[in-house]
Amino acid sequence: MAQFKGQLPNDLIKEFEELAIATPKMMGAMTKAGAETVKTIVESNLSKSFKSTDRLKDCLFVSKTYKTPSDDSINNKVMIYGYLDSEKKHPAPLVAMAREYGTSRGEAKKPFFRKSFRKSAIEDAMKKEQDKYLPKE
């Protein structure tokens, strides 16, 4: 019976080990870069749906990088959080949702958030971040 014994060079094995260790950090940085891209696009789209965007821009955040316990995926969220005023009468997520989807009282929907997820722009930002971690040949 035929047999084959092969050995990988030690430097190649070491490079694979380093990549395996750096992968979660790289994936976190990539998702963060994609989320930051979406946040930038959302900020530019806000002016199309709102007259004044300063207070809402202050409520727009990107979450920390986290790992989901169910499937170990690495994620970041782009979220609208907080209140538009100091009296805490106008929750920013509620105002944004009413503008995004419309209301039952007749306010027409003016989507700004859903239109911000441009696949090519997100992928480009993630690839730029990936290039920082992968070795050039």
Short mmCIF file of C-alpha atoms in Angstrom, two decimals, residues 22-34 65 73-76 126 129-130 133:
data_model
loop_
_atom_site.label_atom_id
_atom_site.label_comp_id
_atom_site.label_asym_id
_atom_site.label_seq_id
_atom_site.Cartn_x
_atom_site.Cartn_y
_atom_site.Cartn_z
CA ALA A 22 -5.36 36.58 16.05
CA THR A 23 -8.59 35.57 14.27
CA PRO A 24 -11.11 36.62 16.98
CA LYS A 25 -9.40 40.00 17.35
CA MET A 26 -9.35 40.45 13.57
CA MET A 27 -13.03 39.50 13.24
CA GLY A 28 -13.95 41.94 16.00
CA ALA A 29 -12.05 44.73 14.29
CA MET A 30 -13.68 43.87 10.97
CA THR A 31 -17.22 43.96 12.37
CA LYS A 32 -16.42 47.21 14.19
CA ALA A 33 -15.20 48.77 10.91
CA GLY A 34 -18.37 47.64 9.14
CA THR A 65 -17.71 44.06 20.05
CA SER A 73 -20.43 34.78 16.26
CA ILE A 74 -18.72 38.15 16.71
CA ASN A 75 -20.98 41.19 16.37
CA ASN A 76 -21.38 44.94 16.70
CA MET A 126 -14.05 45.11 6.47
CA GLU A 129 -9.36 46.10 8.29
CA GLN A 130 -8.60 42.49 7.34
CA TYR A 133 -3.95 41.52 10.09
#
